[in-house]
């Protein structure tokens, strides 16, 4: 009985050992690792300005970790397209253009990067003040209605009158109580996001401190 039990145990252990050897010695699939997609990146110089605007695009920062990039395809957002790692494009009209770069690696995988180019003539702010100088205290009216935008419209007016902010209006009034020199700043923003500013100074004096000078009176005739 003792020998039979040992034989049974031996027979039971052999298949288990064979199974372990088979699992430990088996190889993997042996196939190549999966392809990693490339990374698309580019710069635009300049990225905005008035038309006609020529922009230099450079995609040399794009990369592929496990291979190489074989194609650079550009869509400049103004119906123009192109290929190559570096390329120029000219924008003749004002607008906001979305530029798209698509890179393809040596395994056919693709990646895309996008950015905006703003082609815009900045607005022209203009402040008119009445009065621009005088004696304090005085209330001065400021008018921005002569501001303009060559290729669109002004959508925002922001004032800073002697440190007091005002927004959303073309005309403002401010009461100056003390003599001094006060800066007045106007910032206008157009429909394409371009902003420009105008600054003037209001100069107010205190006539009470100005020495009084007698006027030149006519000499009475001799009698």
CSV table of C-alpha atoms in Angstrom, one decimal:
chain,number,residue,atom,x,y,z
A,1,UNK,CA,0.0,0.0,0.0
A,2,UNK,CA,2.8,2.3,0.7
A,3,UNK,CA,4.5,1.8,-2.6
A,4,UNK,CA,1.3,2.3,-4.6
A,5,UNK,CA,0.7,5.6,-2.9
A,6,UNK,CA,4.2,6.7,-3.8
A,7,UNK,CA,3.5,5.7,-7.4
A,8,UNK,CA,0.3,7.6,-7.5
A,9,UNK,CA,2.0,10.7,-6.1
A,10,UNK,CA,4.8,10.4,-8.6
A,11,UNK,CA,2.4,10.1,-11.5
A,12,UNK,CA,0.5,13.1,-10.3
A,13,UNK,CA,3.6,15.2,-9.9
A,14,UNK,CA,5.0,14.5,-13.4
A,15,UNK,CA,2.1,16.1,-15.3
A,16,UNK,CA,2.3,19.1,-13.0
A,17,UNK,CA,6.0,19.5,-13.6
A,18,UNK,CA,5.6,19.1,-17.3
A,19,UNK,CA,2.9,21.8,-17.3
A,20,UNK,CA,5.1,24.2,-15.4
A,21,UNK,CA,8.0,23.6,-17.8
A,22,UNK,CA,5.7,24.2,-20.7
A,23,UNK,CA,4.4,27.5,-19.3
A,24,UNK,CA,7.9,28.8,-18.4
A,25,UNK,CA,9.5,27.9,-21.6
A,26,UNK,CA,6.8,29.1,-24.0
A,27,UNK,CA,7.6,32.2,-26.1
A,28,UNK,CA,5.5,35.3,-26.9
A,29,UNK,CA,3.9,36.2,-30.2
A,30,UNK,CA,7.2,37.6,-31.5
A,31,UNK,CA,5.5,40.5,-33.4
A,32,UNK,CA,6.7,44.1,-33.6
A,33,UNK,CA,5.5,46.6,-31.0
A,34,UNK,CA,2.5,48.8,-32.0
A,35,UNK,CA,3.3,52.0,-33.8
A,36,UNK,CA,3.3,55.2,-31.8
A,37,UNK,CA,1.6,58.1,-33.6
A,38,UNK,CA,3.7,61.2,-34.3
A,39,UNK,CA,3.4,64.6,-32.6
A,40,UNK,CA,2.4,67.7,-34.7
A,41,UNK,CA,3.7,71.1,-33.7
A,42,UNK,CA,4.4,74.3,-35.5
A,43,UNK,CA,5.2,78.0,-35.1
A,44,UNK,CA,3.9,81.0,-37.1
A,45,UNK,CA,5.9,84.2,-37.5
A,46,UNK,CA,4.3,86.6,-37.2
A,47,UNK,CA,0.9,85.3,-35.9
A,48,UNK,CA,-1.0,88.5,-36.7
A,49,UNK,CA,-0.8,91.9,-38.3
A,50,UNK,CA,-2.4,94.1,-41.0
A,51,UNK,CA,-3.0,92.7,-44.6
A,52,UNK,CA,-1.2,91.8,-46.8
A,53,UNK,CA,0.4,89.6,-44.1
A,54,UNK,CA,3.0,87.0,-45.0
A,55,UNK,CA,3.5,84.3,-42.3
A,56,UNK,CA,6.4,81.9,-42.1
A,57,UNK,CA,5.3,78.4,-40.8
A,58,UNK,CA,7.8,76.0,-39.3
A,59,UNK,CA,6.9,72.4,-38.3
A,60,UNK,CA,10.4,71.3,-37.3
A,61,UNK,CA,9.3,70.8,-33.7
A,62,UNK,CA,7.0,67.9,-34.9
A,63,UNK,CA,8.4,64.5,-34.0
A,64,UNK,CA,7.9,60.8,-34.2
A,65,UNK,CA,9.2,58.7,-31.2
A,66,UNK,CA,9.6,55.4,-33.1
A,67,UNK,CA,10.2,56.4,-36.6
A,68,UNK,CA,10.2,59.5,-38.9
A,69,UNK,CA,7.7,62.0,-40.3
A,70,UNK,CA,7.3,61.5,-44.0
A,71,UNK,CA,4.7,64.2,-44.9
A,72,UNK,CA,3.7,67.7,-43.7
A,73,UNK,CA,0.4,68.8,-45.1
A,74,UNK,CA,-0.9,72.4,-44.5
A,75,UNK,CA,-4.3,74.0,-44.7
A,76,UNK,CA,-3.9,77.7,-44.2
A,77,UNK,CA,-7.6,78.5,-43.7
A,78,UNK,CA,-7.9,80.9,-46.7
A,79,UNK,CA,-8.4,78.1,-49.4
A,80,UNK,CA,-4.6,77.8,-49.8
A,81,UNK,CA,-2.8,74.5,-49.0
A,82,UNK,CA,0.8,73.3,-49.1
A,83,UNK,CA,3.4,70.7,-48.1
A,84,UNK,CA,6.8,70.7,-46.5
A,85,UNK,CA,8.4,71.2,-43.1
A,86,UNK,CA,8.7,75.0,-43.6
A,87,UNK,CA,6.5,77.1,-45.8
A,88,UNK,CA,5.1,80.7,-46.2
A,89,UNK,CA,1.6,81.9,-46.9
A,90,UNK,CA,0.2,85.4,-47.6
A,91,UNK,CA,-3.1,86.6,-46.3
A,92,UNK,CA,-4.5,89.5,-48.4
A,93,UNK,CA,-7.7,90.2,-46.4
A,94,UNK,CA,-8.6,90.8,-42.8
A,95,UNK,CA,-10.0,88.0,-40.8
A,96,UNK,CA,-9.3,85.2,-38.4
A,97,UNK,CA,-7.8,82.1,-40.1
A,98,UNK,CA,-7.5,78.6,-38.6
A,99,UNK,CA,-4.3,77.0,-39.8
A,100,UNK,CA,-4.1,73.2,-39.7
A,101,UNK,CA,-1.0,71.0,-39.9
A,102,UNK,CA,-1.3,67.3,-40.4
A,103,UNK,CA,1.9,65.1,-40.2
A,104,UNK,CA,2.2,61.5,-41.3
A,105,UNK,CA,4.8,59.1,-40.1
A,106,UNK,CA,6.6,56.2,-41.8
A,107,UNK,CA,3.9,53.8,-40.6
A,108,UNK,CA,1.0,55.9,-41.9
A,109,UNK,CA,-0.1,57.3,-38.6
A,110,UNK,CA,-1.2,60.9,-38.5
A,111,UNK,CA,-1.4,63.8,-36.0
A,112,UNK,CA,-2.8,67.3,-36.3
A,113,UNK,CA,-2.1,70.7,-34.8
A,114,UNK,CA,-4.0,73.9,-35.2
A,115,UNK,CA,-3.6,77.6,-34.4
A,116,UNK,CA,-5.2,80.9,-35.4
A,117,UNK,CA,-3.7,83.8,-37.5
A,118,UNK,CA,-5.4,87.2,-37.0
A,119,UNK,CA,-5.1,89.5,-39.9
A,120,UNK,CA,-6.4,92.9,-38.8
A,121,UNK,CA,-5.8,96.6,-39.1
A,122,UNK,CA,-6.0,98.0,-35.6
A,123,UNK,CA,-8.6,100.5,-34.8
A,124,UNK,CA,-7.8,104.2,-34.4
A,125,UNK,CA,-8.8,105.7,-31.1
A,126,UNK,CA,-9.4,109.4,-30.7
A,127,UNK,CA,-10.3,111.5,-27.7
A,128,UNK,CA,-11.8,114.9,-27.9
A,129,UNK,CA,-12.1,116.9,-24.6
A,130,UNK,CA,-14.1,120.0,-23.8
A,131,UNK,CA,-12.5,121.8,-22.2
A,132,UNK,CA,-9.0,120.3,-22.3
A,133,UNK,CA,-7.6,122.9,-19.9
A,134,UNK,CA,-9.0,125.6,-17.6
A,135,UNK,CA,-9.7,126.5,-14.0
A,136,UNK,CA,-10.7,123.9,-11.4
A,137,UNK,CA,-13.2,122.9,-10.3
A,138,UNK,CA,-14.7,122.1,-13.8
A,139,UNK,CA,-16.6,119.3,-15.5
A,140,UNK,CA,-15.0,118.0,-18.7
A,141,UNK,CA,-16.8,116.1,-21.4
A,142,UNK,CA,-14.8,113.4,-23.3
A,143,UNK,CA,-16.0,112.2,-26.7
A,144,UNK,CA,-14.7,109.0,-28.5
A,145,UNK,CA,-17.1,109.2,-31.5
A,146,UNK,CA,-14.3,110.1,-33.9
A,147,UNK,CA,-12.6,106.8,-33.3
A,148,UNK,CA,-12.6,104.5,-36.3
A,149,UNK,CA,-11.8,101.0,-37.6
A,150,UNK,CA,-10.6,100.7,-41.2
A,151,UNK,CA,-11.5,97.1,-41.8
A,152,UNK,CA,-14.4,96.5,-39.4
A,153,UNK,CA,-16.1,98.1,-36.4
A,154,UNK,CA,-15.3,99.2,-32.9
A,155,UNK,CA,-17.1,97.0,-30.4
A,156,UNK,CA,-15.7,98.2,-27.1
A,157,UNK,CA,-14.8,101.5,-25.5
A,158,UNK,CA,-12.9,101.5,-22.2
A,159,UNK,CA,-12.0,104.7,-20.4
A,160,UNK,CA,-9.6,105.6,-17.6
A,161,UNK,CA,-10.3,109.2,-16.5
A,162,UNK,CA,-7.9,110.2,-13.8
A,163,UNK,CA,-8.0,106.7,-12.4
A,164,UNK,CA,-11.8,106.3,-12.7
A,165,UNK,CA,-12.7,103.4,-15.1
A,166,UNK,CA,-15.7,103.7,-17.4
A,167,UNK,CA,-16.8,101.1,-20.0
A,168,UNK,CA,-19.2,100.7,-22.9
A,169,UNK,CA,-19.9,104.3,-23.8
A,170,UNK,CA,-18.4,106.8,-26.3
A,171,UNK,CA,-19.0,109.9,-24.2
A,172,UNK,CA,-18.2,110.4,-20.6
A,173,UNK,CA,-18.1,113.4,-18.2
A,174,UNK,CA,-15.9,113.8,-15.2
A,175,UNK,CA,-15.9,116.5,-12.5
A,176,UNK,CA,-12.4,117.7,-11.6
A,177,UNK,CA,-12.4,119.4,-8.2
A,178,UNK,CA,-8.7,120.2,-7.8
A,179,UNK,CA,-6.1,121.8,-10.1
A,180,UNK,CA,-3.5,119.5,-11.6
A,181,UNK,CA,-2.5,117.5,-14.7
A,182,UNK,CA,-4.8,114.5,-15.2
A,183,UNK,CA,-4.2,111.7,-17.7
A,184,UNK,CA,-7.2,110.4,-19.7
A,185,UNK,CA,-6.8,107.0,-21.5
A,186,UNK,CA,-9.2,105.5,-24.1
A,187,UNK,CA,-8.8,101.9,-25.3
A,188,UNK,CA,-10.9,100.7,-28.2
A,189,UNK,CA,-11.3,97.1,-29.4
A,190,UNK,CA,-12.5,96.1,-32.8
A,191,UNK,CA,-14.6,93.1,-34.0
A,192,UNK,CA,-11.4,91.0,-34.6
A,193,UNK,CA,-10.0,91.6,-31.1
A,194,UNK,CA,-7.5,94.2,-32.1
A,195,UNK,CA,-7.0,97.0,-29.5
A,196,UNK,CA,-5.4,100.4,-29.5
A,197,UNK,CA,-5.3,103.3,-27.1
A,198,UNK,CA,-5.1,107.1,-27.0
A,199,UNK,CA,-4.0,109.2,-24.1
A,200,UNK,CA,-4.4,112.9,-23.5
A,201,UNK,CA,-3.8,115.2,-20.5
A,202,UNK,CA,-6.3,117.6,-18.9
A,203,UNK,CA,-4.4,120.6,-17.3
A,204,UNK,CA,-6.3,122.5,-14.7
A,205,UNK,CA,-5.1,125.5,-12.8
A,206,UNK,CA,-6.2,127.3,-9.7
A,207,UNK,CA,-6.6,131.0,-10.7
A,208,UNK,CA,-6.8,132.0,-7.0
A,209,UNK,CA,-3.1,131.5,-6.8
A,210,UNK,CA,-2.2,133.4,-9.9
A,211,UNK,CA,-1.0,136.9,-9.1
A,212,UNK,CA,-3.5,139.5,-10.2
A,213,UNK,CA,-2.2,142.0,-12.8
A,214,UNK,CA,-4.0,145.4,-13.2
A,215,UNK,CA,-5.2,145.9,-16.7
A,216,UNK,CA,-3.7,148.6,-18.8
A,217,UNK,CA,-6.1,151.5,-18.4
A,218,UNK,CA,-6.2,154.4,-20.8
A,219,UNK,CA,-4.6,157.6,-19.6
A,220,UNK,CA,-7.1,160.3,-19.0
A,221,UNK,CA,-6.7,163.4,-21.2
A,222,UNK,CA,-5.2,166.6,-19.8
A,223,UNK,CA,-7.6,169.2,-18.9
